Coordinates of C-alpha atoms and ligand atoms in Angstrom, one line a residue:
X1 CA -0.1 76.5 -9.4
X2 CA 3.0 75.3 -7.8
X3 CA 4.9 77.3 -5.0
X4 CA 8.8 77.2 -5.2
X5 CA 10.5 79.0 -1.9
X6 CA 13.7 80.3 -2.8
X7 CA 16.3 79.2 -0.3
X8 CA 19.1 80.9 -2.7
X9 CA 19.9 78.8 -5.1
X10 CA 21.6 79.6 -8.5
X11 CA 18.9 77.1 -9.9
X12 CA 15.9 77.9 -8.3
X13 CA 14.6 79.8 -12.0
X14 CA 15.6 76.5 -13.4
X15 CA 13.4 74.6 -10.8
X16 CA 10.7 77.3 -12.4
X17 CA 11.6 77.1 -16.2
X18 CA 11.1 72.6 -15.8
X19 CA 7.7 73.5 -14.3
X20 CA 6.8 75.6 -16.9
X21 CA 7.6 73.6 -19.4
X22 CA 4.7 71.2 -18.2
X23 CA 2.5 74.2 -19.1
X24 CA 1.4 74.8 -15.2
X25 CA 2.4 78.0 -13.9
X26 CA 4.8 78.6 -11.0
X27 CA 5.8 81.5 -9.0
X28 CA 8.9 82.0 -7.0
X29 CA 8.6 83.2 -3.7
X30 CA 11.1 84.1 -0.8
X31 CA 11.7 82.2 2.3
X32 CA 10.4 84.5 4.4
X33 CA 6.8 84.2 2.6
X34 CA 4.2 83.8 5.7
X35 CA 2.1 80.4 5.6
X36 CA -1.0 82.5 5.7
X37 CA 0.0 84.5 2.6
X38 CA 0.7 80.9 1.2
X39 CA -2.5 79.3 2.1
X40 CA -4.1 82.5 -0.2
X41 CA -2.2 81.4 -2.8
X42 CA -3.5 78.3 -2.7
X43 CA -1.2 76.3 -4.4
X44 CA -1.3 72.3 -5.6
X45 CA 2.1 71.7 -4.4
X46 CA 5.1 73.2 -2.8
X47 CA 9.2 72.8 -3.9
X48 CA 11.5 73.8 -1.7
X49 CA 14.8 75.3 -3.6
X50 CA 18.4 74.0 -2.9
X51 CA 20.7 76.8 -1.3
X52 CA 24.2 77.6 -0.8
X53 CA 23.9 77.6 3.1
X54 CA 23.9 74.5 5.7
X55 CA 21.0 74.5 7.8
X56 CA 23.6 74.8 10.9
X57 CA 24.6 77.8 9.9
X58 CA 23.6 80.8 11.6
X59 CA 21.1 83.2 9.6
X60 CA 20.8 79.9 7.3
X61 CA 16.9 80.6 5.5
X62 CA 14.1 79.3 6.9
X63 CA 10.0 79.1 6.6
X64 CA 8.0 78.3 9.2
X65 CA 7.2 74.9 10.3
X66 CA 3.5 74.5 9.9
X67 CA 4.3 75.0 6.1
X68 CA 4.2 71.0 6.8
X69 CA 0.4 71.2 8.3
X70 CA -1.3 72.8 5.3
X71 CA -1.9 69.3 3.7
X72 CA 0.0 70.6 0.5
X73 CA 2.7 68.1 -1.2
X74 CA 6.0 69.3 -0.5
X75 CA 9.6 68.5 -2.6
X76 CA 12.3 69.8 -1.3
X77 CA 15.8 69.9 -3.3
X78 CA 19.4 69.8 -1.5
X79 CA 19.3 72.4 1.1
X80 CA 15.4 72.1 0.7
X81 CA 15.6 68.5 1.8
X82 CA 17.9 68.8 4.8
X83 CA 15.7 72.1 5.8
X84 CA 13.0 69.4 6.1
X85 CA 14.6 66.2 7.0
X86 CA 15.9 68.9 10.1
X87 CA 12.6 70.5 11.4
X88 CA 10.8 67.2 11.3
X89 CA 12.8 65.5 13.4
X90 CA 15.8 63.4 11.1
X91 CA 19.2 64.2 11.4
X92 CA 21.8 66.1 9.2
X93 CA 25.4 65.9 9.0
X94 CA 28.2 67.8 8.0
X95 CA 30.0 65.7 5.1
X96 CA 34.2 65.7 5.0
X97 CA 34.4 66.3 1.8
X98 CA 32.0 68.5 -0.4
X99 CA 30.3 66.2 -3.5
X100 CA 30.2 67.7 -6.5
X101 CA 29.5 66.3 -10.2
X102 CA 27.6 62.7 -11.3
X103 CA 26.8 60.2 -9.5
X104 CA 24.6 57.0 -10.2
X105 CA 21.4 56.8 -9.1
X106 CA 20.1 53.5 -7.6
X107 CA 16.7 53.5 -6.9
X108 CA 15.9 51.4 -3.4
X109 CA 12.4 51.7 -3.4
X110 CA 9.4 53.2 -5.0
X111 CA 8.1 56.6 -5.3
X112 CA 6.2 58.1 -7.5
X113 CA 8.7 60.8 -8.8
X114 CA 10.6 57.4 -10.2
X115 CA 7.4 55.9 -12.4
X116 CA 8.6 54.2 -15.4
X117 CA 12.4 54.7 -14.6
X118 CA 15.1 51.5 -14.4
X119 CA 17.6 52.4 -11.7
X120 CA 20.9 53.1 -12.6
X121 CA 21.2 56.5 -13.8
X122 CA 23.2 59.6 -13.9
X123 CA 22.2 62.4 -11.3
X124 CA 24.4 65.4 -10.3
X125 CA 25.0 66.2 -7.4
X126 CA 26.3 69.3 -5.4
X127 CA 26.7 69.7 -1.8
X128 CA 28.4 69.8 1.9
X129 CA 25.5 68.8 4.3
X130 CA 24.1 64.8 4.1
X131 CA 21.2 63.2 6.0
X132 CA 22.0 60.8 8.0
X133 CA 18.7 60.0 9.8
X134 CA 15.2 60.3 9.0
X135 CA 12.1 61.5 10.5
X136 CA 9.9 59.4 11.4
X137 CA 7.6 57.4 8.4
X138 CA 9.9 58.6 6.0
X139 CA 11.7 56.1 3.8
X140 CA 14.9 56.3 1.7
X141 CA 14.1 55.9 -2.4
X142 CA 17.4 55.9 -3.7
X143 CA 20.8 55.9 -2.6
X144 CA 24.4 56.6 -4.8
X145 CA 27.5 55.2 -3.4
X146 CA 28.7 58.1 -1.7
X147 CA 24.9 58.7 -0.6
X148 CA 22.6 56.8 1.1
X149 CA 20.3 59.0 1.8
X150 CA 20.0 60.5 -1.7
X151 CA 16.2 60.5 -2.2
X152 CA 13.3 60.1 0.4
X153 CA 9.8 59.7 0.5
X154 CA 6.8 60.4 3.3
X155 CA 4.2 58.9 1.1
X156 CA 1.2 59.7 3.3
X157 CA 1.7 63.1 3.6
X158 CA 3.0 63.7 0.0
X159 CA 6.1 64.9 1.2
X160 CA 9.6 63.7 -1.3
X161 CA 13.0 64.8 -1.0
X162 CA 16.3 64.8 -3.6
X163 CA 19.6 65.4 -2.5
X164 CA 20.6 65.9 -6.1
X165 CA 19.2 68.4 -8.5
X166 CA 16.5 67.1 -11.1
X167 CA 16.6 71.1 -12.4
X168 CA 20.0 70.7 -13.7
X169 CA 19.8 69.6 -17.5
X170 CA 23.0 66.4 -16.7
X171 CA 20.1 64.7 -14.4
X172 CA 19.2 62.2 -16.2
X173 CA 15.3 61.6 -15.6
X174 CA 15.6 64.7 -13.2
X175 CA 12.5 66.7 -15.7
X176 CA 10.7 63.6 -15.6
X177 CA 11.0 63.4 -11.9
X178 CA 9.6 67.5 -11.4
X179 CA 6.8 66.3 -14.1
X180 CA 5.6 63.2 -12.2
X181 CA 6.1 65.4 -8.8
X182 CA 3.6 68.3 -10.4
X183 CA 1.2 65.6 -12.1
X184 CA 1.3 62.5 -10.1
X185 CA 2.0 63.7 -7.0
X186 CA 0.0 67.5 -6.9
X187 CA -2.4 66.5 -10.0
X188 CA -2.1 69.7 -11.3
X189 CA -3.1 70.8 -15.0
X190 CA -2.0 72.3 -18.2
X191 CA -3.2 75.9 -18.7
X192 CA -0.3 77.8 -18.8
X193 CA 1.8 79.3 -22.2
X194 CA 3.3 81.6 -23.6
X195 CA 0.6 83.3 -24.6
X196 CA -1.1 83.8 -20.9
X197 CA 2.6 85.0 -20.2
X198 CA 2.6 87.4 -22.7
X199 CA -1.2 88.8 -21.8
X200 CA -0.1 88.8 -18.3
X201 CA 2.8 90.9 -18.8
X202 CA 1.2 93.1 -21.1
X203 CA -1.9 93.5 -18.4
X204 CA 0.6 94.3 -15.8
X205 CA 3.0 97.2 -17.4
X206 CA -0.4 99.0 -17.9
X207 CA -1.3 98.6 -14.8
X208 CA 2.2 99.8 -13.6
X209 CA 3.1 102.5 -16.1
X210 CA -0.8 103.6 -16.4
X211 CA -0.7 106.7 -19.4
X212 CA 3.3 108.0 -18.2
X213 CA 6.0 107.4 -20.7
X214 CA 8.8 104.8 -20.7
X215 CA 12.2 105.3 -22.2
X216 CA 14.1 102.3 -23.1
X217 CA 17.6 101.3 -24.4
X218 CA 17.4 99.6 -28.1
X219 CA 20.5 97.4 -28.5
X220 CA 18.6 95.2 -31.5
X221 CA 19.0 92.3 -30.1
X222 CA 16.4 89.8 -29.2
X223 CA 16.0 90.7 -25.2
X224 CA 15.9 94.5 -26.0
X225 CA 13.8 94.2 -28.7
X226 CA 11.4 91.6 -27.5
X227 CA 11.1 93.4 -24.2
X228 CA 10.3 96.8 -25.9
X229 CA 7.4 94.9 -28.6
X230 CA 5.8 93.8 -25.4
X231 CA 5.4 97.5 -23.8
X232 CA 5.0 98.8 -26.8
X233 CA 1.9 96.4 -26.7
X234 CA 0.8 97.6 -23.5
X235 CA 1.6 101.4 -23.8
X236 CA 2.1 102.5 -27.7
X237 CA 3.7 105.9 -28.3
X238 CA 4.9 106.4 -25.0
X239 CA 7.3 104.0 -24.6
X240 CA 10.3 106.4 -26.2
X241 CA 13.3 103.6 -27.6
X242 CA 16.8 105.3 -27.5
X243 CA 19.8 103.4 -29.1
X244 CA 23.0 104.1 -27.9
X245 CA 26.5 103.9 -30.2
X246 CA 29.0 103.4 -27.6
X247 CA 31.4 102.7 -30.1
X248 CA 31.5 99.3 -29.2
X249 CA 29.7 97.7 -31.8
X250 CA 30.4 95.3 -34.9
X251 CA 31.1 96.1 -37.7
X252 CA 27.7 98.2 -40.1
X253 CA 25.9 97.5 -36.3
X254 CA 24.1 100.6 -36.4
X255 CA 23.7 100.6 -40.2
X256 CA 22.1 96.8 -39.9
X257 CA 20.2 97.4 -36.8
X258 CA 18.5 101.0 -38.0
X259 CA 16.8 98.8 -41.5
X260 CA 15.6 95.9 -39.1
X261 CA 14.6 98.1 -36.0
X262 CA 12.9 100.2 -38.4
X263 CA 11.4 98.4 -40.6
X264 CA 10.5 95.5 -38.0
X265 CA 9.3 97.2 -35.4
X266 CA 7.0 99.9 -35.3
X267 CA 8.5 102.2 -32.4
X268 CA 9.8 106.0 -32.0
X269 CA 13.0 105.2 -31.5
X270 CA 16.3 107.4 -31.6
X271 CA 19.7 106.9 -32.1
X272 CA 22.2 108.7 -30.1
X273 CA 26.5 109.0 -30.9
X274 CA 28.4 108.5 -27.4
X275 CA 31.2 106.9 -29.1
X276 CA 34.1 109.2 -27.8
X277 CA 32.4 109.6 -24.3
X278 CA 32.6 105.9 -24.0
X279 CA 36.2 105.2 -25.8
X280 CA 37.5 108.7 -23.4
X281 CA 36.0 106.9 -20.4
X282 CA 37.5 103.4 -21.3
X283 CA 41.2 104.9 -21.8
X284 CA 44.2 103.5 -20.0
X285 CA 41.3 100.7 -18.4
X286 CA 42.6 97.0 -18.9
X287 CA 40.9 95.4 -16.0
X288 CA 37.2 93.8 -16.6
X289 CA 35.2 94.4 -14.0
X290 CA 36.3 98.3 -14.5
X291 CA 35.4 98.4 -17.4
X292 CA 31.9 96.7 -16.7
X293 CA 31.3 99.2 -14.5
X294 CA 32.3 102.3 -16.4
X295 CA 30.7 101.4 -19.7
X296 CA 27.1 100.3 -17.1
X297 CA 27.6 103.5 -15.4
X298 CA 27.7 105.7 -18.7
X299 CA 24.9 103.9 -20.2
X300 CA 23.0 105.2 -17.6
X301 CA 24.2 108.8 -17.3
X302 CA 23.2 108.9 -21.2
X303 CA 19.9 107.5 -20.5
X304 CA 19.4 109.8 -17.7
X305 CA 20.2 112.8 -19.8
X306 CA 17.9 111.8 -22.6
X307 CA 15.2 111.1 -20.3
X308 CA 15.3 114.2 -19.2
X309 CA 14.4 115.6 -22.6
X310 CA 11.5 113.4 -22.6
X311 CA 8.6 115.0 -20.2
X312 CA 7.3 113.1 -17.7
X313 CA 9.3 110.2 -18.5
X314 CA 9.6 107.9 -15.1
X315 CA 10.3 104.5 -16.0
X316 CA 13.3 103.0 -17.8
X317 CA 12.7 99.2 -19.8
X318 CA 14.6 97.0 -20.0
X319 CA 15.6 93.2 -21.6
X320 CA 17.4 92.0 -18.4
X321 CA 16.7 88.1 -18.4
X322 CA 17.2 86.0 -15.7
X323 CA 20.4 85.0 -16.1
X324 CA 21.6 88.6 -16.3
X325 CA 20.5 89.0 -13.1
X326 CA 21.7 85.8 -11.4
X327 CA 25.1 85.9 -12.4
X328 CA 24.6 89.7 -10.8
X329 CA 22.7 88.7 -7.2
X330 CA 20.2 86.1 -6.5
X331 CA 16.9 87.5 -7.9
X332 CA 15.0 87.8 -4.6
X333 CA 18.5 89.1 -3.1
X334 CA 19.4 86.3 -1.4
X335 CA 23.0 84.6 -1.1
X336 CA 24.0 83.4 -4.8
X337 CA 27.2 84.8 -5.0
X338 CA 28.3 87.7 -8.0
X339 CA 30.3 86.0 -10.7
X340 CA 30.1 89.0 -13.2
X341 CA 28.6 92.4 -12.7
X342 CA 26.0 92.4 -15.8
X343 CA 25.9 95.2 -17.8
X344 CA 22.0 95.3 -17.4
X345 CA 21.9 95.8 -13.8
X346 CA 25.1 95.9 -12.6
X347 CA 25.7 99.6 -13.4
X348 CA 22.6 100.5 -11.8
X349 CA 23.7 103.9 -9.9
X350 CA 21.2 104.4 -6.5
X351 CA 20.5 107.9 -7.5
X352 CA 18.5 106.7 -10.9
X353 CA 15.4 108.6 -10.7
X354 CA 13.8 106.1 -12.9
X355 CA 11.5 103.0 -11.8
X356 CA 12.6 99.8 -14.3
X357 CA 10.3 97.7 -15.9
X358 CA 11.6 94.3 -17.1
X359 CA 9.2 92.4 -18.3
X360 CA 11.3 89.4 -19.2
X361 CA 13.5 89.2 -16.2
X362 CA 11.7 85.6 -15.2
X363 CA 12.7 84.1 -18.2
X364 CA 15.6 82.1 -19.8
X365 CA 16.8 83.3 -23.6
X366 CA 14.6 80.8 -25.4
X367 CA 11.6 81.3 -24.1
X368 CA 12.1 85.3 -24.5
X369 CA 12.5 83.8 -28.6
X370 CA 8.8 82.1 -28.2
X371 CA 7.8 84.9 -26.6
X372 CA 9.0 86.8 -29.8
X373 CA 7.4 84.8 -32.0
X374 CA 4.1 85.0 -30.1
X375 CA 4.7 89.1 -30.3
X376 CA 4.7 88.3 -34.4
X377 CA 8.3 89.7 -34.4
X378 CA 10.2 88.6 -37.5
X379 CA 13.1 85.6 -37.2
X380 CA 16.4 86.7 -38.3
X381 CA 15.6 89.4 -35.0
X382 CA 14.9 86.9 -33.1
X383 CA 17.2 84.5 -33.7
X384 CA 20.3 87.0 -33.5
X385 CA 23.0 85.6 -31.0
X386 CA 23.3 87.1 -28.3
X387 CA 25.7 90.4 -28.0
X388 CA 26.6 91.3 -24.5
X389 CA 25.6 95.0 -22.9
X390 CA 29.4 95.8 -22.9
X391 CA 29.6 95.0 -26.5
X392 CA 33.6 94.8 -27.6
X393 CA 34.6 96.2 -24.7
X394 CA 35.2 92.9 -23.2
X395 CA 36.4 91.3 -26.3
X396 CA 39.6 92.8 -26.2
X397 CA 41.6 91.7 -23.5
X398 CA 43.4 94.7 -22.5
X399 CA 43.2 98.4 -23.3
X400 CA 40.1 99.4 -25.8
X401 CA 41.5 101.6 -28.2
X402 CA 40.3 102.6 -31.5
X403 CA 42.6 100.5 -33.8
X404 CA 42.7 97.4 -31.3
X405 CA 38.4 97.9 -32.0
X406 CA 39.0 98.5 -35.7
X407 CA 41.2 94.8 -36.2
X408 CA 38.3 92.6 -33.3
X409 CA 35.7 94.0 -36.0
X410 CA 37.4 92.8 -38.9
X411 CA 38.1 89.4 -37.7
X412 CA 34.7 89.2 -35.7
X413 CA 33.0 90.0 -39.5
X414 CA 34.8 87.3 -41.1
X415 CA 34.4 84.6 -38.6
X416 CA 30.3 85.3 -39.0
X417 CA 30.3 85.3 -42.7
X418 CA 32.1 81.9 -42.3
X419 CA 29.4 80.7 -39.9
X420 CA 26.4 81.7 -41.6
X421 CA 28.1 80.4 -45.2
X422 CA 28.5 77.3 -42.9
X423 CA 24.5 77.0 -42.2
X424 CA 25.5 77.0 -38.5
X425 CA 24.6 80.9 -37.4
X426 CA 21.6 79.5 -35.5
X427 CA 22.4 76.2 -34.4
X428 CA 25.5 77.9 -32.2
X429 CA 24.3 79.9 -28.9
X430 CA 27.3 82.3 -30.0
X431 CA 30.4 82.5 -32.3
X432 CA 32.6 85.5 -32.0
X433 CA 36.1 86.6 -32.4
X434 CA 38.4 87.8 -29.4
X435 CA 41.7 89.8 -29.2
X436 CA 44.1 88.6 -26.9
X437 CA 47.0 90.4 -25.2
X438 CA 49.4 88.8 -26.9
X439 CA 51.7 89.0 -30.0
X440 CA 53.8 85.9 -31.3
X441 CA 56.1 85.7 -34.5
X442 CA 55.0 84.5 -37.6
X443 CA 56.1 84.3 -41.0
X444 CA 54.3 86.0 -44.1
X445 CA 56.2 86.1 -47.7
X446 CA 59.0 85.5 -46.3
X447 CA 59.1 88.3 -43.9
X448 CA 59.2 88.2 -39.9
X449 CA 55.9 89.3 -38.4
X450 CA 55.1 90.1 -34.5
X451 CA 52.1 90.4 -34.8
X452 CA 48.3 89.8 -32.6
X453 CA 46.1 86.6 -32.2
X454 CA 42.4 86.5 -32.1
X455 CA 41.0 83.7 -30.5
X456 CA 37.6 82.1 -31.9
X457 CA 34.6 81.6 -29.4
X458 CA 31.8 79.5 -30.4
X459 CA 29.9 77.5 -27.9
X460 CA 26.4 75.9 -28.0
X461 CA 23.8 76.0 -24.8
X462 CA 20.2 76.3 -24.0
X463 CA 20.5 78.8 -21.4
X464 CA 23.7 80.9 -21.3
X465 CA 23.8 79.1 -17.3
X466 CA 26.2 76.6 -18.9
X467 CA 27.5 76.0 -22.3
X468 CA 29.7 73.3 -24.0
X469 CA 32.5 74.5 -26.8
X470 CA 31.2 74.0 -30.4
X471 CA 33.0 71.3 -32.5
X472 CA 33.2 73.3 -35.4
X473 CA 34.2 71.4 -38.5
X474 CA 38.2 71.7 -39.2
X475 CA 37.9 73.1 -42.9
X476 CA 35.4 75.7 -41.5
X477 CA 38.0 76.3 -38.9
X478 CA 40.4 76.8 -41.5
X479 CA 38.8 79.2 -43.3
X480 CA 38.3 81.1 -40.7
X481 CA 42.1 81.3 -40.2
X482 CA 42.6 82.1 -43.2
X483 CA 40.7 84.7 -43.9
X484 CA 41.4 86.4 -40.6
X485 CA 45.3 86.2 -41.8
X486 CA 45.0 87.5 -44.8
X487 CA 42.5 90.1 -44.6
X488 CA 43.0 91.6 -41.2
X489 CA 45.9 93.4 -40.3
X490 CA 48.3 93.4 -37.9
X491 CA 46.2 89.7 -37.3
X492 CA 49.4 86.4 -37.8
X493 CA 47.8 83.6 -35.5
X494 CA 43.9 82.7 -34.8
X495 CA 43.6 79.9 -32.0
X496 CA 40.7 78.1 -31.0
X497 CA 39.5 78.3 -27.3
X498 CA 38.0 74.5 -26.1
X499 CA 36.5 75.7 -23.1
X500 CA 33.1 74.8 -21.4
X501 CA 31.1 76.7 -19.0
X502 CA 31.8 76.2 -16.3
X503 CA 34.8 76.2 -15.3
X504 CA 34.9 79.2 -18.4
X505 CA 32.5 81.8 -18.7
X506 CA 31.0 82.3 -22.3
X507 CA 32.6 86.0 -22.9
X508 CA 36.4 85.8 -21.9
X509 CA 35.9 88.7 -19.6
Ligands
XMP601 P1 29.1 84.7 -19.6 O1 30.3 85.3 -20.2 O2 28.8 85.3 -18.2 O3 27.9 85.2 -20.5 O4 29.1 83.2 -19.6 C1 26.6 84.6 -20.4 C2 25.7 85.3 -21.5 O5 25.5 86.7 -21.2 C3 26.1 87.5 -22.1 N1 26.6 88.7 -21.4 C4 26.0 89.8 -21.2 N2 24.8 90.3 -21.6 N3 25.2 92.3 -20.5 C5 24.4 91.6 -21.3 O6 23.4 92.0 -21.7 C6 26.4 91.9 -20.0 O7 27.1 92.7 -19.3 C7 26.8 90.6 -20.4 N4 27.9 89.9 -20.1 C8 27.8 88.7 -20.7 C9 27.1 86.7 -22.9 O8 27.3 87.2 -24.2 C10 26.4 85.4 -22.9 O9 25.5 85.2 -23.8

């Protein structure tokens, strides 16, 4: 197995997803791990995670130095590589200005992380600190014109470093690199999949729930529904499912979600009508971190008072996924900073009496949908696009009220029909419709309208970490428009937004 120490970086479960996807198995463990507790893990090699910190700053994370005496190969990424250039003896400087985006990669001389690979390719690159001297029998690999010191090598000890990040899916070469570093370098093997995840996982919510009940929330999408096949798998009748209608759903949500739940999967599972608790809470609320937090906050109150009628219930599932939680806080609580409060954990209020089990909070969205498959759970439920905790909520820009909800569904409706009738329902990560805050004058039969504009979302990504606007065709465009036009009300202008994540989130709120 490979080691990666998490010095806080918003990448260090991708560092873990490019391992894994060698088939060798990786755990993630914090910088204040203990060598000893290390050398029991025995691992074939050792990555040290890039971080948001400078290794001069005070409280920066560190791991002890005779990490470097165990005779283990070591890589270490960004902050990982000055955290090693540093307590060997090399010297790191503060840069002017921070580099951040591509750069070309010009390899200087050989190591084995570059086997088979011209030089002259694109890496990305993001951070403040540089090396600017080395410790001793190190040697540079690679340099990029703002870099010199962009990759090094200590061959006889096996130790590499990368100031730019291989993890990150714009480095070109950058999964080759973390596949010659796990084979070449640590000579590991193949023997972990999906499968060993899945009995794994299973093996452990017995151990942890043992014959007490779990109650879970259903949403019927693929995280929720995945994560409750897999305790179901492990416990049986007492996992207790509860799906919430917070009034926030598409249009015939419940209606479509009861016949596939139902007739999919084989769990108790109830459905519970919140809708005016949630709409009553959500009145007069316009900003989006409110109303994250009121609808989180409710969710839980609900599934506190339904657990209650369930004896001896003491855990609560869930389908949180590792990008739920980094956008939240770093996994292992470290320094990655909040850029949304997820619905999943965000809302978490201390006094929960429940223990969570989330049995897929390691993994990225498609390996959740392998892991789906490998449960035998049937495709159009597994291949449903995501639909965010807060459901419509943060849709609308602005108030939520029920007529605002009432025109989003239309359009929202529409603009799926069009998608799937276009063959591209799976090929897009997500396609949506959004109601802005604004109304604009139109003209329809002849009459003056002032009427509201929905904006179409559709993007296309691996991970929901970053995405890229889909280039949807123009006449499926315009039948979107159309429609949405014509058949929704109070609807006279659709735009288009051409945004990428970053700099734009995937949801507008
Ligand atoms: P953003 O908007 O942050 O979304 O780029 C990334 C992915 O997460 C989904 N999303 C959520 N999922 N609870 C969820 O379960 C939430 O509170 C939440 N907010 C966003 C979003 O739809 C996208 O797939």
């Amino acid at each position: 197995m490979i080691i990666i120490i998490d010095f806080g970086s918003q990448f260090n479960q991708l560092i873990a997803r490019r391992v894994r996807e060698n088939d060798v198995y990786c755990q993630i463990e914090p910088a204040g791990i203990s060598v000893n507790k290390i050398k029991e893990l025995n691992p074939k090699g050792i990555i040290l995670s890039g971080g948001p910190s400078s290794i001069y700053e005070e409280n920066s994370p560190s791991i002890d130095k005779s990490l470097f005496d165990l005779d283990i190969p070591i890589l270490g990424i960004c902050y990982g590589m000055h955290y090693m250039v540093n307590i060997l003896g090399g010297k790191i400087k503060k840069a002017a200005k921070r580099e951040y985006g591509f750069a070309s990669l010009d390899i200087k001389n050989p190591s084995p992380l570059f086997k088979d690979m011209d030089t002259g390719f694109q890496c990305w690159m993001s951070h403040g600190d540089s090396a600017i001297e080395l410790p001793e029998n190190f040697v540079i690999t690679a340099s990029t014109e703002n870099t010199s010191i962009a990759a090094i090598a200590n061959h006889t000890k096996k130790f590499y470093g990368l100031q730019f990040h291989p993890e990150v899916e714009h480095s070109i070469n950058g999964s080759l690199m973390i596949s010659h570093f796990i084979f070449d370098v640590c000579n590991c093997r193949e023997n972990w999949s999906m499968k060993s995840f899945c009995d794994g996982a299973i093996a452990q919510i017995k151990e942890a729930v043992g014959d007490k009940k779990v109650i879970m929330g259903l949403s019927g999408g693929v995280d929720s529904s995945v994560a409750a096949t897999l305790i179901h798998k492990a416990i049986g009748k007492n996992l207790f499912c509860i799906f919430v209608n917070n009034g926030l759903l598409r249009k015939n949500e419940q209606e479509t979600l009861e016949k596939s739940l139902i007739s999919n999967l084989d769990l108790n599972i109830k459905f519970v009508d919140e809708k005016e608790k949630f709409l009553t809470a959500l009145k007069g609320v316009t900003d989006p971190e409110k109303k994250r937090k009121i609808i989180g906050n409710l969710f839980i109150e609900v599934f506190e008072a339904e657990a209650n009628k369930i004896e001896g219930a003491q855990f609560l599932g869930q389908g949180t996924l590792y990008p739920d939680i980094i956008e939240s806080k770093s996994a292992f609580g470290g320094p990655t900073a909040i850029i949304k409060s997820h619905h999943n954990v965000g809302g978490l209020p201390e006094k929960m009496k429940l223990k969570l089990i989330e049995p897929l909070h390691l993994l990225f969205k498609d390996e959740v949908r392998k892991l789906g498959t490998q449960l035998g759970i049937n495709d159009d439920l597994i291949w449903r696009q995501p639909f965010p905790g807060p459901g419509l909520a943060i849709r609308i820009m602005g108030e939520i009220t029920v007529s605002r909800l009432a025109i989003l569904r239309e359009a929202d409706a529409i603009l799926l029909e069009e998608i799937r009738k276009a063959g591209l329902y799976r090929k897009l990560w997500q396609s949506f419709a959004v109601l802005l805050p604004v109304k604009s004058v139109g003209v329809m039969g002849d009459k003056r309208t002032f009427a509201n504009c929905i904006a179409v979302r559709a993007v296309t990504s691996n991970d929901a970490m970053t995405a890229d606007w889909a280039k949807l065709p123009h006449d499926l465009l315009g039948s979107i428009s159309n429609r949405i036009i014509n058949e929704v009300e109070n609807i006279n202008r659709v735009v288009f937004d051409i945004t990428s994540k970053p700099p734009g989130t995937i949801e507008w709120e």
